[in-house]
Short mmCIF file of C-alpha atoms in Angstrom, two decimals:
data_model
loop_
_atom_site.label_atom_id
_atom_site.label_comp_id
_atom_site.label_asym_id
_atom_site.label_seq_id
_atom_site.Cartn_x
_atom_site.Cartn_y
_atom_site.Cartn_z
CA UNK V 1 4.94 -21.59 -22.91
CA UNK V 2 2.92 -18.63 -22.87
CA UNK V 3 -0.17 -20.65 -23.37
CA UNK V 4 0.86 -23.22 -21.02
CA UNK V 5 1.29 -20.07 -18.40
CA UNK V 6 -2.03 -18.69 -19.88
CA UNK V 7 -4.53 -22.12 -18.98
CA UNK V 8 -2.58 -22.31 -15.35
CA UNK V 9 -3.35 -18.61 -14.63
CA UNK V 10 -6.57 -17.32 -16.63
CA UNK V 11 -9.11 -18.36 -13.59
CA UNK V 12 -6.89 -15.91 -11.40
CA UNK V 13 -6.44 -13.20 -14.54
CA UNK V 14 -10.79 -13.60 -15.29
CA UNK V 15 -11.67 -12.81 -12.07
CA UNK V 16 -9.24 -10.33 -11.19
CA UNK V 17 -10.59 -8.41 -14.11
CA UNK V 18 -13.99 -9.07 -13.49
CA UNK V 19 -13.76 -7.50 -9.45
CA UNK V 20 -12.19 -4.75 -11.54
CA UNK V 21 -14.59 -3.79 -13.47
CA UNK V 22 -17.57 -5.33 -11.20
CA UNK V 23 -16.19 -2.12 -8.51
CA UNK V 24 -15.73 0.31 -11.02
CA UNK V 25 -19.85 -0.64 -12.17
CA UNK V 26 -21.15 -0.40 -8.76
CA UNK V 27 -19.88 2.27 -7.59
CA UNK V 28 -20.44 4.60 -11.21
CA UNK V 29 -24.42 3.12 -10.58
CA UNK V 30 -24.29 3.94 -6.52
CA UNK V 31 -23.08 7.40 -7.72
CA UNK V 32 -25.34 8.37 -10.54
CA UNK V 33 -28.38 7.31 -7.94
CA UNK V 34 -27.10 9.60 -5.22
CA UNK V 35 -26.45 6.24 -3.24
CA UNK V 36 -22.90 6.64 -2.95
CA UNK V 37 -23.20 6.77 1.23
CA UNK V 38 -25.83 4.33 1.86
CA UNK V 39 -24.53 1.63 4.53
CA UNK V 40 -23.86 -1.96 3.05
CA UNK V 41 -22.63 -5.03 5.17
CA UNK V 42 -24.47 -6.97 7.45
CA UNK V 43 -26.87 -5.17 9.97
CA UNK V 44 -25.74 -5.62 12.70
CA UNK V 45 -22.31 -7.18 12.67
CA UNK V 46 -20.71 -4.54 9.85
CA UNK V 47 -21.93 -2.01 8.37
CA UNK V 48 -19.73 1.05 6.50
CA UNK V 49 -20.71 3.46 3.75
CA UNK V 50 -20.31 2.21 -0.05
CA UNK V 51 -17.90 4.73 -0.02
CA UNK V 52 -15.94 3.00 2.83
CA UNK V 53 -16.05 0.43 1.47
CA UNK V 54 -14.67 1.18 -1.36
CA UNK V 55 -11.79 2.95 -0.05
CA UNK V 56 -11.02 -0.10 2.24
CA UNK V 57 -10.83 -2.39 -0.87
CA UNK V 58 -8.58 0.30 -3.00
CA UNK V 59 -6.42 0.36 -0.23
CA UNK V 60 -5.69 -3.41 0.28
CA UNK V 61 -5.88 -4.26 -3.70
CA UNK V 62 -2.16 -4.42 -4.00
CA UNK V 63 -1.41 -6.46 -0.46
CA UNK V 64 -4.87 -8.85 -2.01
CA UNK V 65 -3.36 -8.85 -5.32
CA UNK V 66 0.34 -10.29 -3.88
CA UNK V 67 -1.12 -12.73 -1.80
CA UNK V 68 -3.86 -14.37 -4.67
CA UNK V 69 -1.97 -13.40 -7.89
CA UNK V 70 2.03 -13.41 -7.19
CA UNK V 71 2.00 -15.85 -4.19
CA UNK V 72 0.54 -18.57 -6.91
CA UNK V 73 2.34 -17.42 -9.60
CA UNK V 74 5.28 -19.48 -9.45
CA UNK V 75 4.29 -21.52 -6.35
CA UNK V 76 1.37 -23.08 -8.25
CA UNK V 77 3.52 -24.97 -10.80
CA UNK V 78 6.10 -26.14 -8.53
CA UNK V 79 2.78 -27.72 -6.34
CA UNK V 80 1.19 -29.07 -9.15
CA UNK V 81 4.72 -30.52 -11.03
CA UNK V 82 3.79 -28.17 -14.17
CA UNK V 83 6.88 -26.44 -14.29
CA UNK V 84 8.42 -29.41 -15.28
CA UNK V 85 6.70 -29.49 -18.88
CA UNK V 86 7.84 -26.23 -19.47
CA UNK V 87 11.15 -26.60 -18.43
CA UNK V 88 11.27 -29.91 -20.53
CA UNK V 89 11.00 -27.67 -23.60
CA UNK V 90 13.72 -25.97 -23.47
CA UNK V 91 12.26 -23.50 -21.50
CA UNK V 92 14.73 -21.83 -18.81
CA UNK V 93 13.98 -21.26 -15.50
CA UNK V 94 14.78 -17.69 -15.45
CA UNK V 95 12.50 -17.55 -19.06
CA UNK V 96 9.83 -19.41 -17.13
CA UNK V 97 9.78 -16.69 -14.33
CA UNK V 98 9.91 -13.82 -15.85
CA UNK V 99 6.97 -14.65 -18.69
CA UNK V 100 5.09 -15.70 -15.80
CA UNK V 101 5.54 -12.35 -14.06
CA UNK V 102 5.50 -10.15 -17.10
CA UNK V 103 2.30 -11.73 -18.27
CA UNK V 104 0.25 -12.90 -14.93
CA UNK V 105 2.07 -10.27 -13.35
CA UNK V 106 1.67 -6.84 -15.60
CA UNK V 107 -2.02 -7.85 -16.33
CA UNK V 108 -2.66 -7.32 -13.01
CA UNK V 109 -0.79 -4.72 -12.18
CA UNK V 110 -2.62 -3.08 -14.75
CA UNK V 111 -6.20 -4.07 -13.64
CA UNK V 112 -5.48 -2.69 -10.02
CA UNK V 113 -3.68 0.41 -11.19
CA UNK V 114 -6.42 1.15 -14.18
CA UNK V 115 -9.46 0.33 -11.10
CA UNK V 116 -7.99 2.24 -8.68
CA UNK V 117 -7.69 5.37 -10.89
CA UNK V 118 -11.11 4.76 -12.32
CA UNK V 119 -12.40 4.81 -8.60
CA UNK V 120 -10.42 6.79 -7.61
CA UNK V 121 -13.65 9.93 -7.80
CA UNK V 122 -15.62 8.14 -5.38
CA UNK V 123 -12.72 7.82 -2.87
CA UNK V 124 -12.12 10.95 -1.77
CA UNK V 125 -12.28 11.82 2.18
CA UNK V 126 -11.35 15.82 1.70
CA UNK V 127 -8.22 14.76 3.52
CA UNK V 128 -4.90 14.48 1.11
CA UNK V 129 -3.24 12.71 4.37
CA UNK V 130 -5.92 10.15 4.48
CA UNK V 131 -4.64 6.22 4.45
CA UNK V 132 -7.27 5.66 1.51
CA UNK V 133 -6.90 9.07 -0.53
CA UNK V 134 -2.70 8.98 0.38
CA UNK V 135 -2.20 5.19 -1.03
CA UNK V 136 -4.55 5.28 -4.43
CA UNK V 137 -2.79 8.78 -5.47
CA UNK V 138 -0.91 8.94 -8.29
CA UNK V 139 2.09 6.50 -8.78
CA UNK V 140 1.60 4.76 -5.38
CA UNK V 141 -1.41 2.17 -6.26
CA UNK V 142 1.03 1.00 -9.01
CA UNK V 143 4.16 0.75 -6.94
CA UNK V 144 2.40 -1.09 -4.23
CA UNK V 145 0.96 -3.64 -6.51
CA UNK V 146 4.36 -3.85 -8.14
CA UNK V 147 6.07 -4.72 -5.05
CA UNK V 148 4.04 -6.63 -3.56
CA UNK V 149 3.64 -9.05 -6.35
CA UNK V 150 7.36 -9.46 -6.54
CA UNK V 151 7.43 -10.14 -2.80
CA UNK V 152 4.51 -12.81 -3.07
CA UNK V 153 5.96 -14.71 -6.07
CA UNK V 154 9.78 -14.62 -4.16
CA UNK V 155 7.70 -16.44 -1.23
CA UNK V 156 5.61 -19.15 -3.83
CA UNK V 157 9.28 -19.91 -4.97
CA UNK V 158 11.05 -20.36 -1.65
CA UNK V 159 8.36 -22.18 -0.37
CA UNK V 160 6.62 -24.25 -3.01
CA UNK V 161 2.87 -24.63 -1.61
CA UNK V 162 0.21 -21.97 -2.41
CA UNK V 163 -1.63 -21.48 0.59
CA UNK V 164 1.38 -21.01 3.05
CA UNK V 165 2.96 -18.65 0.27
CA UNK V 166 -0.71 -16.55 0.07
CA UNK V 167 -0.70 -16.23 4.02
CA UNK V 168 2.76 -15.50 4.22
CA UNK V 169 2.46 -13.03 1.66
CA UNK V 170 -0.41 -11.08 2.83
CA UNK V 171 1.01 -10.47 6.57
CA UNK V 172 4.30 -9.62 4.61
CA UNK V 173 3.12 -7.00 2.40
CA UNK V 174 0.99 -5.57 5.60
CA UNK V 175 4.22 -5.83 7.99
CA UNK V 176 6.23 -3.88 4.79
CA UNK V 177 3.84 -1.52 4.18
CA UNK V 178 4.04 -0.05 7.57
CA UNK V 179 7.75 -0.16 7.87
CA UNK V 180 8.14 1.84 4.77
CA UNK V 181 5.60 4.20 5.91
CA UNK V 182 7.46 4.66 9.06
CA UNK V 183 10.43 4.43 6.88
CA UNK V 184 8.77 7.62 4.84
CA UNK V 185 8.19 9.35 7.67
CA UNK V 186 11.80 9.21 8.77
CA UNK V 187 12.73 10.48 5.50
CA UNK V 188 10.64 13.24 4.97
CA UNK V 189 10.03 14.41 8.20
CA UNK V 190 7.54 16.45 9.98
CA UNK V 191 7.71 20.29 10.26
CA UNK V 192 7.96 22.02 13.65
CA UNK V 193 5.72 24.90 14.13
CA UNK V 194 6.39 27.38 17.80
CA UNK V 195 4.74 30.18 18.56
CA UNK V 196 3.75 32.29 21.45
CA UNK V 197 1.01 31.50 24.42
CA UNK V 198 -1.63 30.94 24.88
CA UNK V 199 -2.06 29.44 21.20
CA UNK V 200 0.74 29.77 19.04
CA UNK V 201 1.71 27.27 16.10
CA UNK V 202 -0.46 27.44 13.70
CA UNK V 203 -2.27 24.87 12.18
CA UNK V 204 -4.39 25.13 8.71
CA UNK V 205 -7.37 22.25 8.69
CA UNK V 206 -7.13 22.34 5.32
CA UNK V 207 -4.25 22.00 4.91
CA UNK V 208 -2.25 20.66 7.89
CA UNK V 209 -1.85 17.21 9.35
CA UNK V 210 -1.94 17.78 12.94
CA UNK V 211 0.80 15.09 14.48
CA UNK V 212 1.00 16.10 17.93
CA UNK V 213 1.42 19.61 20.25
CA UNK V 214 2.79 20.49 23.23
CA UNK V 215 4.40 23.50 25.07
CA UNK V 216 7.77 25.33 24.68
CA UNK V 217 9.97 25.70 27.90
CA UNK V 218 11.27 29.03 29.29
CA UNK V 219 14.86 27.57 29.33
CA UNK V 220 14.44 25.84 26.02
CA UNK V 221 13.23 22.39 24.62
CA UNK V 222 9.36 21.11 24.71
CA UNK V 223 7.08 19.04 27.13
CA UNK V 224 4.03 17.35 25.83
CA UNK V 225 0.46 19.23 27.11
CA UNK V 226 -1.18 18.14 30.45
CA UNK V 227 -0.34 20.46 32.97
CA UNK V 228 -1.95 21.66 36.29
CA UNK V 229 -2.93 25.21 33.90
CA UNK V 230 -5.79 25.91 31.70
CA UNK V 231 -4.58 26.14 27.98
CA UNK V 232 -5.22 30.00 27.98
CA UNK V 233 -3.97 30.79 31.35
CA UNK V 234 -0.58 32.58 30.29
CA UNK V 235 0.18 33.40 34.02
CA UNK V 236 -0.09 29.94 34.96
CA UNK V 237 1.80 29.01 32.27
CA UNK V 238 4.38 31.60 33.00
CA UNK V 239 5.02 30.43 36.06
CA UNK V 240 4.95 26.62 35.34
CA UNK V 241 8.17 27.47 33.17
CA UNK V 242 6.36 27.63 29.35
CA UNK V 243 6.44 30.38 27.14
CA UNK V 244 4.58 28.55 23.98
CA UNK V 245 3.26 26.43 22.42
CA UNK V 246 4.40 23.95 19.61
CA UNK V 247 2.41 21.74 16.89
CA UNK V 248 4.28 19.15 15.32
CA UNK V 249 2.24 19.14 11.10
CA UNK V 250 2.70 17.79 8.05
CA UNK V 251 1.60 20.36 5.73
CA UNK V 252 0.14 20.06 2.22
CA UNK V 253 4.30 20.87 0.57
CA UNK V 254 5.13 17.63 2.06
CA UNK V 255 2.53 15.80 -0.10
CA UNK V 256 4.33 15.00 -3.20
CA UNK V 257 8.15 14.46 -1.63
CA UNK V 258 6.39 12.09 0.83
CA UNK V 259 4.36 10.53 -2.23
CA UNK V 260 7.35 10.04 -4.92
CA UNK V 261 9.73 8.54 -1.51
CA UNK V 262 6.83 6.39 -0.76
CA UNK V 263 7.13 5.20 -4.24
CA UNK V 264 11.33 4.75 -4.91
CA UNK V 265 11.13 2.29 -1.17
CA UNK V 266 8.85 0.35 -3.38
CA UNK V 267 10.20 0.12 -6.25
CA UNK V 268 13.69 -0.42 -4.42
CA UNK V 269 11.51 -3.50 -2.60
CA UNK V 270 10.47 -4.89 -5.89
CA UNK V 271 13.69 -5.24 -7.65
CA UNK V 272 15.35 -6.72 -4.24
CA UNK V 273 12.56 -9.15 -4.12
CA UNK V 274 13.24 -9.97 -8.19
CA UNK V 275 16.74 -10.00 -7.93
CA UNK V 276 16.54 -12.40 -4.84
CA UNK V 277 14.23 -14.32 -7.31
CA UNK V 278 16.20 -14.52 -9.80
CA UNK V 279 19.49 -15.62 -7.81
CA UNK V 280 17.23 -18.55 -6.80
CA UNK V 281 16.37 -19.48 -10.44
CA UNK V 282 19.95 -20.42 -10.88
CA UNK V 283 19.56 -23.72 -8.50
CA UNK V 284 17.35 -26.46 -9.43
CA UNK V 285 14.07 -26.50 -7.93
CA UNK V 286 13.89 -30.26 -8.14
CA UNK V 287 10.23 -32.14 -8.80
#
């Protein structure tokens, strides 16, 4: 079985490892000739730094590697009829699933993890709140790719044809990813800052995340800025019913409780998506 699974998925597994390493190349070579910000695309129509370039491809790697690696995964032997050789065998369903996943699967969950971390020098925007620096730190790059492997080969089962199970996949792991950053948000929410006029609530650039700001009423609660007062006008202010200001941050503490809950809501995702998988497997899946 496992060479069976091997021939059906080593085109995928090849070139998955060869974009790998082919990134990793380029951009050690762009760095070591002091060409890490020089604009690639096509003049013209798009052009980004290396650099950007590189952070846009370590940020989608997991939603890429769902929709070309796990959307197949199970999907392409129920296309092509192969599952039914293996399951001839004496191979279960359930055995045929998770080899498939384990091998296919870890490999590349280990090529995207291994890449991102080797890349992960060159990605850095001097902003820890960043979408690209946030999503390739630590455990996250390996979460991601977990989950949204496990989401793409749930689809390629339900649905039986690779390229509706890729598509579906890809605008699934987008739609999740943003709900369980909103999700994050919820859970580890922003902190409040007040302080007095004409520019209280501090804010470290450094530091800080900057959400939004606004003013603090006389008579308590807050009103968004815009009002018929200059920002340092404290009279005007005064009279208009504020007595502060307020910034709404998410400061550099909140980095690693927002990191390791962005994590657990996708692990949580991946062993839904396996365990709705798996309660599948016990049905026939037919010819």
């Amino acid at each position: 079985m496992t060479w069976v699974i091997w021939r059906n998925n080593r085109t995928v597994l090849l070139t998955t490892a060869a974009v790998a390493v082919a990134a990793c190349v380029a951009m050690a070579v762009l760095a070591a000739t002091g060409r890490l910000d020089d604009a690639v695309g096509l003049d013209g129509i798009l052009m980004a730094d290396a650099s950007q370039v590189l952070a846009a491809l370590t940020t989608l790697a997991p939603a890429l590697a769902g929709a070309f690696v796990g959307a197949p995964l199970l999907a392409g032997d129920l296309e092509r009829g192969t599952h039914v050789l293996l399951l001839s065998q004496g191979v279960s369903r359930r055995r045929w699933a998770t080899t498939s996943l384990v091998l296919v699967g870890g490999a590349t969950l280990v090529a995207v993890t291994a890449a991102t971390a080797a890349l992960a020098p060159f990605n850095g925007s001097g902003q820890w709140y960043s979408l690209e620096e946030f999503s390739s730190t630590g455990l996250l790059p390996m979460a991601r790719t977990l989950s949204a492997i496990a989401v793409g080969a749930l689809l390629g089962l339900l649905l039986r044809r690779v390229p509706a199970a890729s598509a579906l996949t890809l605008a699934a792991v987008v739609g999740t990813e943003v709900a369980l950053a909103a999700l994050r948000n919820v859970l580890v929410p922003p902190v409040l800052r007040t302080g007095p006029l004409p520019h209280g609530g501090s804010v470290d650039a450094d530091r800080d995340q900057l959400l939004d700001s606004g003013y603090t009423l006389t008579g308590g609660g807050l009103r968004p800025l815009g009002t018929n007062c200059m920002q340092d006008d404290v009279a005007c202010l005064n009279a208009a019913g504020i007595d502060g200001n307020w910034v709404s941050v998410r400061p550099l503490e909140l980095r690693w409780p927002m990191h390791w809950t962005e994590v657990a809501l996708h692990l949580l995702l991946a062993v839904a998506a396996l365990a709705l998988l798996h309660r599948r497997l016990r049905r026939p899946l037919g010819r």
